[in-house]
Short mmCIF file of C-alpha atoms in Angstrom, two decimals:
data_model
loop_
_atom_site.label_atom_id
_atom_site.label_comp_id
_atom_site.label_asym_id
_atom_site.label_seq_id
_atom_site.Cartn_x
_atom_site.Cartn_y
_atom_site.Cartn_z
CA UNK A 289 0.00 0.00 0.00
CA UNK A 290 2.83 2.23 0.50
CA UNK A 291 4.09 2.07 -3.22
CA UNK A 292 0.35 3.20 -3.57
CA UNK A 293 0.88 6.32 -1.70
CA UNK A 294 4.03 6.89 -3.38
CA UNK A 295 2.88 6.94 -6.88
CA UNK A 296 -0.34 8.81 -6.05
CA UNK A 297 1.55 11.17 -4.52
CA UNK A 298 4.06 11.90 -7.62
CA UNK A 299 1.19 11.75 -10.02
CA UNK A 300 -0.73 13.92 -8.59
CA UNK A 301 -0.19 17.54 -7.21
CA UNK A 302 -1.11 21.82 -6.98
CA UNK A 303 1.27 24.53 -7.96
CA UNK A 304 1.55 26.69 -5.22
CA UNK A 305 2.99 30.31 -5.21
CA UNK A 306 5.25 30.92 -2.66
CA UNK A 307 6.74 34.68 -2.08
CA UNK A 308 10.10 35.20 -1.21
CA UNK A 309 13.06 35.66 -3.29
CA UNK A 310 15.16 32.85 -3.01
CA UNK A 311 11.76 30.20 -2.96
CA UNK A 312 11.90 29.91 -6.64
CA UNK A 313 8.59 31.03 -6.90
CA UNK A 314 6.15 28.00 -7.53
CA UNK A 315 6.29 25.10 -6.80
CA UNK A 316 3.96 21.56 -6.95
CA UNK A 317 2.75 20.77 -3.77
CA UNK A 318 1.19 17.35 -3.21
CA UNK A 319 -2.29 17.20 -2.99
CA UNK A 320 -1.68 14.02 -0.72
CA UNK A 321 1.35 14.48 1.97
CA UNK A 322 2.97 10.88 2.26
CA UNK A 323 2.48 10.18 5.25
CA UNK A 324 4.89 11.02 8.58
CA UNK A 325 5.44 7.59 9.67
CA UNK A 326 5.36 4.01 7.90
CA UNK A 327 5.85 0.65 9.25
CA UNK A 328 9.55 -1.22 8.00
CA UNK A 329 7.53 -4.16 7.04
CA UNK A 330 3.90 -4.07 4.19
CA UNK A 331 1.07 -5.05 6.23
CA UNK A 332 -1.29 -7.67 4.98
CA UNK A 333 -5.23 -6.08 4.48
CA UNK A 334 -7.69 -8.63 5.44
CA UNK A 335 -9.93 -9.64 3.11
CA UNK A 336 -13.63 -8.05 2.56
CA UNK A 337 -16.34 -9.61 4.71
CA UNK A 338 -18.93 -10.17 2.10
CA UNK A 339 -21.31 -12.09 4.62
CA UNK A 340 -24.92 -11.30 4.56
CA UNK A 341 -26.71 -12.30 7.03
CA UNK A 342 -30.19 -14.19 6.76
CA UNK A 343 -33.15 -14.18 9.09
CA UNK A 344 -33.46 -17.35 10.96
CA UNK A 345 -35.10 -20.47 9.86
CA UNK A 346 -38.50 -20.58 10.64
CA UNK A 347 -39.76 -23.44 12.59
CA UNK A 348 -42.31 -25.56 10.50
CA UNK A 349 -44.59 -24.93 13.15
CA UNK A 350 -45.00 -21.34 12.85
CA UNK A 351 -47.04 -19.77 10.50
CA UNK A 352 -48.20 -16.00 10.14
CA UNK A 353 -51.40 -16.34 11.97
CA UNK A 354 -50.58 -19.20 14.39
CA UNK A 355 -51.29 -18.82 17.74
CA UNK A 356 -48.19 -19.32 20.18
CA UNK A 357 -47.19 -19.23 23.72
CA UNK A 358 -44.93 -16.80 25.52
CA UNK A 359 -42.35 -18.72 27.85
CA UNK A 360 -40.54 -15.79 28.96
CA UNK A 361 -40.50 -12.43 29.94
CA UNK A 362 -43.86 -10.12 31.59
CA UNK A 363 -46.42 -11.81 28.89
CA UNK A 364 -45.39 -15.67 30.11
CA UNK A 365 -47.55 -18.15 29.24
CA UNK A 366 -50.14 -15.73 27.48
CA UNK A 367 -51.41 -16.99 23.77
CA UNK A 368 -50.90 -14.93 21.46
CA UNK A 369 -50.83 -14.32 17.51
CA UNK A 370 -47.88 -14.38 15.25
CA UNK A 371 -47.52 -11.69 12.24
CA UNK A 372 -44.83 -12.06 10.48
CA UNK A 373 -40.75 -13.35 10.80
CA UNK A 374 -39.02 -9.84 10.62
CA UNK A 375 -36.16 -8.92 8.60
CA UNK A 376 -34.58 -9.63 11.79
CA UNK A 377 -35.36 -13.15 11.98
CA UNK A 378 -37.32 -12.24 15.14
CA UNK A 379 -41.17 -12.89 15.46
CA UNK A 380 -43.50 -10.14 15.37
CA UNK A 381 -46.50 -10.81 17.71
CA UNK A 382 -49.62 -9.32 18.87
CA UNK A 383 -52.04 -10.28 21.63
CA UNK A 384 -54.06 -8.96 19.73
CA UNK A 385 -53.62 -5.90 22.93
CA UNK A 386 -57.61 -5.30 22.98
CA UNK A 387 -57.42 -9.43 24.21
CA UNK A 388 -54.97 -10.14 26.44
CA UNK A 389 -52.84 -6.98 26.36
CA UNK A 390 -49.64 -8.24 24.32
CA UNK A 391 -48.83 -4.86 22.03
CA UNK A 392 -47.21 -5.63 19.19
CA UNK A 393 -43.84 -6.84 20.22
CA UNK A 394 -41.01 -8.74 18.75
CA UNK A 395 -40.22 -12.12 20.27
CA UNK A 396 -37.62 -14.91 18.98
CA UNK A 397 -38.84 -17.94 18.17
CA UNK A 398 -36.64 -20.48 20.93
CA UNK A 399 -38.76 -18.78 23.66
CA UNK A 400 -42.30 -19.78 21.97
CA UNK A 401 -44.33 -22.94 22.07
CA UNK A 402 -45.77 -23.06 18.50
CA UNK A 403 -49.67 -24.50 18.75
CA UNK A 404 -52.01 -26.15 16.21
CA UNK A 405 -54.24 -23.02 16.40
CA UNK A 406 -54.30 -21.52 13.60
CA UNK A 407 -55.90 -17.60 12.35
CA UNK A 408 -57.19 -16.70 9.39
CA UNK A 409 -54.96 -13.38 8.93
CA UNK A 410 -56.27 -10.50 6.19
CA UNK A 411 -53.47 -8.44 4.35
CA UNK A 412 -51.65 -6.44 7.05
CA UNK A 413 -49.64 -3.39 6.28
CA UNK A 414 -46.12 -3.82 6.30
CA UNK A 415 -43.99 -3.15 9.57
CA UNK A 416 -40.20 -3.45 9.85
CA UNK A 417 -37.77 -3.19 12.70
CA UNK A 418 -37.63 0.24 12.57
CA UNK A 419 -40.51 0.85 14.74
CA UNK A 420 -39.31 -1.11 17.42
CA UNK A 421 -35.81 0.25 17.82
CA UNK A 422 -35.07 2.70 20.92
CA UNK A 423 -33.32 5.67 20.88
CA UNK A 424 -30.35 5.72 23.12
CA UNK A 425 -29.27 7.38 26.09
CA UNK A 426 -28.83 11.31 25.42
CA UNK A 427 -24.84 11.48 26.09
CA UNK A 428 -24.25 13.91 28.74
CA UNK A 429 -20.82 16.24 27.99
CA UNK A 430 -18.73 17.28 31.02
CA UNK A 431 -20.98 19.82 32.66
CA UNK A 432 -24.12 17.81 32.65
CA UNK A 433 -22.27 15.27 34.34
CA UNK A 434 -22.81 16.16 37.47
CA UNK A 435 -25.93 17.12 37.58
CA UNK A 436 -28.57 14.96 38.35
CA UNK A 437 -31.12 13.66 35.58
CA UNK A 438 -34.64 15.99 36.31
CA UNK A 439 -35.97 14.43 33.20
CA UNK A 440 -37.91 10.96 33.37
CA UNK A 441 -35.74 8.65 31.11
CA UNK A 442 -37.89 6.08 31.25
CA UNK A 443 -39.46 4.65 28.15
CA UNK A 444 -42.63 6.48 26.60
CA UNK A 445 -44.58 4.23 23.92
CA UNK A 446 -44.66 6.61 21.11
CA UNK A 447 -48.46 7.65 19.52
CA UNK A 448 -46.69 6.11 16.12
CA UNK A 449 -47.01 2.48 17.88
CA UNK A 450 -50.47 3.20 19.27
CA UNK A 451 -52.23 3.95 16.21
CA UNK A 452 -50.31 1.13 14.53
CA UNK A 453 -51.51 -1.18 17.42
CA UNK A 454 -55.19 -0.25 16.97
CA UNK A 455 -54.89 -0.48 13.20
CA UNK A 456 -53.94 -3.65 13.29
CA UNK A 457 -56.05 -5.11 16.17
CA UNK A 458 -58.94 -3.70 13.57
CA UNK A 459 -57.88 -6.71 11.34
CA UNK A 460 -56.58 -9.52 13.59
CA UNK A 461 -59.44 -8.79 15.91
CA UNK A 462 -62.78 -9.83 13.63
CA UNK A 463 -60.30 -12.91 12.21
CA UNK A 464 -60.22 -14.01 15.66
CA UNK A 465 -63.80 -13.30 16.59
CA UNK A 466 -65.02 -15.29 13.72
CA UNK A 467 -63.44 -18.42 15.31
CA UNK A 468 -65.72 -20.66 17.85
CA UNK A 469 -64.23 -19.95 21.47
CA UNK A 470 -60.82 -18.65 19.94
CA UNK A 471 -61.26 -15.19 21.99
CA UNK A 472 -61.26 -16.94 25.35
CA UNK A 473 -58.26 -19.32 24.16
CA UNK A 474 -56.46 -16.23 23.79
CA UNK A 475 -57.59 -14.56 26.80
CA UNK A 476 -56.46 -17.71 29.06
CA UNK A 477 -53.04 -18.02 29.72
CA UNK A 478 -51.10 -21.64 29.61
CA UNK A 479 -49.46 -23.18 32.95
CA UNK A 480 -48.51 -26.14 33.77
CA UNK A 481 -50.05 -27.90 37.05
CA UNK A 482 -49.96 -31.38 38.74
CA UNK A 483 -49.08 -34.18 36.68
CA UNK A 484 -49.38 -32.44 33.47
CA UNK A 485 -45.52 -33.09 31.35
CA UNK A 486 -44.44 -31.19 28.38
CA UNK A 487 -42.83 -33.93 26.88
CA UNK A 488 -46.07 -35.47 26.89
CA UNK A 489 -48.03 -32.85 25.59
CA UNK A 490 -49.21 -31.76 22.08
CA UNK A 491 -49.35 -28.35 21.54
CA UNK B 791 -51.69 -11.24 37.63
CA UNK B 792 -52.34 -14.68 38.15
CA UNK B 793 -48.70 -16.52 38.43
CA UNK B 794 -47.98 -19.20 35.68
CA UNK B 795 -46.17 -22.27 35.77
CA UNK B 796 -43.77 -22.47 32.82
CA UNK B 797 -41.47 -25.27 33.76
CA UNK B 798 -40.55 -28.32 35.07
CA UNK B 799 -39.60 -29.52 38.22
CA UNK B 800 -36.22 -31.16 38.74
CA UNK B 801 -34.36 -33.03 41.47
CA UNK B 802 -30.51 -32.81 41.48
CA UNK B 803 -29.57 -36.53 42.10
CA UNK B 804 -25.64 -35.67 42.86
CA UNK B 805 -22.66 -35.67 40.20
CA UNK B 806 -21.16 -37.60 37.56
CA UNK B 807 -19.33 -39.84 38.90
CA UNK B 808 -18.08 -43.51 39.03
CA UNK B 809 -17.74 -45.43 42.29
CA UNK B 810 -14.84 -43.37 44.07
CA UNK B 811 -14.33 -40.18 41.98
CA UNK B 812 -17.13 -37.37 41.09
CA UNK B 813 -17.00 -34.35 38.50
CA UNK B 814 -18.49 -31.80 40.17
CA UNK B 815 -19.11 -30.05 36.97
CA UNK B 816 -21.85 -32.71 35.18
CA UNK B 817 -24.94 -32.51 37.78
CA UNK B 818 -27.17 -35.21 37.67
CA UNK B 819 -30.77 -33.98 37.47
CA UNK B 820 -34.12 -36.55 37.96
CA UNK B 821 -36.92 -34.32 36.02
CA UNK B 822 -40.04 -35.10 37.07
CA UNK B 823 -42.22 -37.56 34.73
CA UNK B 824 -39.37 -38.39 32.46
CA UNK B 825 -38.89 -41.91 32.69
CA UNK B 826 -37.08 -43.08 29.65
CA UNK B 827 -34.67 -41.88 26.96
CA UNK B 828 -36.44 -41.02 24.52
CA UNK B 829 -38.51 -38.85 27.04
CA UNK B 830 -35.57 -36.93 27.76
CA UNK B 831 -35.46 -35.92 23.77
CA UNK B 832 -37.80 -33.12 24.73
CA UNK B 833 -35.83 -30.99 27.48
CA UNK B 834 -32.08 -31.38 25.54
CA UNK B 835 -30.76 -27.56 25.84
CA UNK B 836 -33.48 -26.67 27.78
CA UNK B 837 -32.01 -24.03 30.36
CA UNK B 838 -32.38 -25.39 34.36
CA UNK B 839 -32.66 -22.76 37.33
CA UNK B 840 -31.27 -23.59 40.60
CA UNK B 841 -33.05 -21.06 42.82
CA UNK B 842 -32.43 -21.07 46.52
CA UNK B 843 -32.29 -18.07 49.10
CA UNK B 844 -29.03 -16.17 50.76
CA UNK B 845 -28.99 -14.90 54.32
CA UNK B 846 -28.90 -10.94 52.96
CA UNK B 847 -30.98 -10.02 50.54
CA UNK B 848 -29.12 -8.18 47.13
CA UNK B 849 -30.81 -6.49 44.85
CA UNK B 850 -31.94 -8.30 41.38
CA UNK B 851 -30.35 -6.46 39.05
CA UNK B 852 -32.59 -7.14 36.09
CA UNK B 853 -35.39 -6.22 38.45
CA UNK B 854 -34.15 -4.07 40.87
CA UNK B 855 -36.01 -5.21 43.61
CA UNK B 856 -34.35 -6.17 46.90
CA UNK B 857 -34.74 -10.30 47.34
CA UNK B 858 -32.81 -13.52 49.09
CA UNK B 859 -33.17 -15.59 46.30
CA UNK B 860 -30.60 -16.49 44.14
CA UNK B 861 -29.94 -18.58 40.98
CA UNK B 862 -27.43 -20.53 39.51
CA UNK B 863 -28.41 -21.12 35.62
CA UNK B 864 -27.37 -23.77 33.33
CA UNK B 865 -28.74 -25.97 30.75
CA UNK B 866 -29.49 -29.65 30.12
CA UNK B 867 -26.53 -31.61 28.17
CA UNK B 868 -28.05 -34.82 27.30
CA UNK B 869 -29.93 -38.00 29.02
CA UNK B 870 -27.58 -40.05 31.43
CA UNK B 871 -28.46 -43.84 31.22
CA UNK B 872 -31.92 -45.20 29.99
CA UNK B 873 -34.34 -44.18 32.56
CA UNK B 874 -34.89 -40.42 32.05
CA UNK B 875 -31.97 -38.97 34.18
CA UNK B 876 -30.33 -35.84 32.17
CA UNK B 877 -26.81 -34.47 32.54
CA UNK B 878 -26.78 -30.46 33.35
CA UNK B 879 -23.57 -28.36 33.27
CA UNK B 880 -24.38 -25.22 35.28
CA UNK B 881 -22.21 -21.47 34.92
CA UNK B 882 -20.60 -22.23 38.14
CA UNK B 883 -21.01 -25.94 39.32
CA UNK B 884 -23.74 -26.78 41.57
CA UNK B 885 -22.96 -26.50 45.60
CA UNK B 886 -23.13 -29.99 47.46
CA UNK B 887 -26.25 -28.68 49.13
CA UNK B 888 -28.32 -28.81 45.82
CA UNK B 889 -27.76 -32.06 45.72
CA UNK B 890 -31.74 -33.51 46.93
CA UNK B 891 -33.24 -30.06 45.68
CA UNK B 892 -35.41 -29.04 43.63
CA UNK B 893 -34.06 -27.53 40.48
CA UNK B 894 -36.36 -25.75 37.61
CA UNK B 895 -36.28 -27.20 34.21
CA UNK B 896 -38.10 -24.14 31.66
CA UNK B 897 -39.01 -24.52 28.48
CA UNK B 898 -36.93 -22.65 26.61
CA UNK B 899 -35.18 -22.70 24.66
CA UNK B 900 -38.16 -24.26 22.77
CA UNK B 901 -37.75 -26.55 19.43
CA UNK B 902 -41.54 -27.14 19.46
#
């Protein structure tokens, strides 16, 4: 890369007037100063990383409009709808909210129990990741450092999300209405008691 | 909010071991129902909890609240003879005292 430089440098270059008497009076300057310092020995460049990375597999199992459960985190063991796989490779989910009071939320699919229950899903408009990505911590410079935070940092759902949510409970709603009993289904929440295996089971 | 059971119950049987030595770092775990082999198929990689409680309470910090109970996680490995015992390697080895308690086996992560 160095011979690079080099040659750039000599090819290239701006005449500059310089005053004085003895300066000669112009001269070509390099548009590219080689640089101060070099290292004795030529570097190797790694190669290009030309991965692109692909959303998960999908399980079999799980369909856009199968119903799933929720192992983990504050919704656990609620049933709940699958949208989509996002670009992500990360499920998108609703309860629907006006159900059982999942929002739309991304969940992956290793902490979901895919059921045989299956919705009837009409065209939905499209969503991305984009909606669900926080904005990070304002970065405080020296003098705010000190200073305690007066502002509440915690997180505000944003009116974007809301009216997304009810637009699309409007169409997941009436698909799950029209199903016998499917309401309460999703309204009940799965738990394991006495006796009852998972190994066992079929979801 | 009504609480929810999401996984199984376990009973740490002791450690790997043969007559006169033991590897502390393979616990044996008995999960409840699982009686064969090919039972076990279903909880491979499924993540264990050892929860038990401290003397001082510390503050969760995932939660933030102030509690005594602890965990130790780790995950199932693979079944241990033919009658439904599983091997678990835990992030820090199980203490002697687990060995007789209850340990709980979730669900995830799920290949259902």
């Amino acid at each position: 890369w160095f011979a690079a430089v080099v040659s750039s440098v000599l090819s290239s270059g701006i005449n500059a007037e310089y005053g004085g008497e003895k300066n000669g009076g112009t001269r070509t300057v390099p548009v590219q100063k080689s640089p101060r310092f070099y290292p004795t020995e030529d570097c190797k460049t790694p190669l290009k990383n030309r991965r692109v990375a692909k959303p998960t597999k999908l399980r079999g199992s799980i369909v856009p409009g199968s119903v799933v459960i929720l192992l983990a985190g504050s919704h656990r063991g609620k049933r709940v709808v699958v949208l989509k796989q996002l670009p992500s490779g990360l499920l998108l989910v609703t309860g629907p909210y006006k159900i059982n009071g999942v929002p739309l939320r991304r969940v992956d699919q290793t902490y979901v129990i895919a059921t045989s229950t299956k919705v009837e899903l009409p065209a939905l408009p499209a969503i991305g990741d984009e909606i669900f990505k926080r904005k990070g911590k304002p970065t405080k410079n020296e003098k705010e450092m000190f200073v305690d935070n007066a502002g509440d940092n915690s997180y505000k759902i944003s009116a974007e999300k809301v009216a997304l949510q009810k637009e699309i409970d409007a169409l997941v709603v009436p698909a799950v209405k029209k199903v016998d009993m499917l309401q309460s289904y999703l309204r009940s929440r799965f738990t394991l008691t006495k006796g009852q295996f998972p190994h066992e089971m079929k979801f | 909010m009504q609480p929810v059971k999401l996984f199984s119950k376990g009973v740490v049987t002791g450690y790997r071991r043969g007559l006169r030595n033991q590897d502390s770092s393979i616990s044996l775990v008995k999960i409840e129902g699982v009686t064969s082999k090919a039972d076990t198929e279903f909880y491979l990689g499924k993540r264990i909890a050892y929860v038990y409680r401290g003397l001082k309470s510390r503050k969760n910090k995932i939660t933030k609240r102030d509690t005594k109970l602890r965990v130790i996680w780790g995950k199932v490995r693979r079944a241990h003879g033919s009658s439904g015992v599983v091997r678990a390697s835990f992030r820090t080895n199980l203490p002697p005292k687990a060995i007789g308690a209850t340990v709980r086996v979730m669900l995830y992560p799920s290949r259902v």
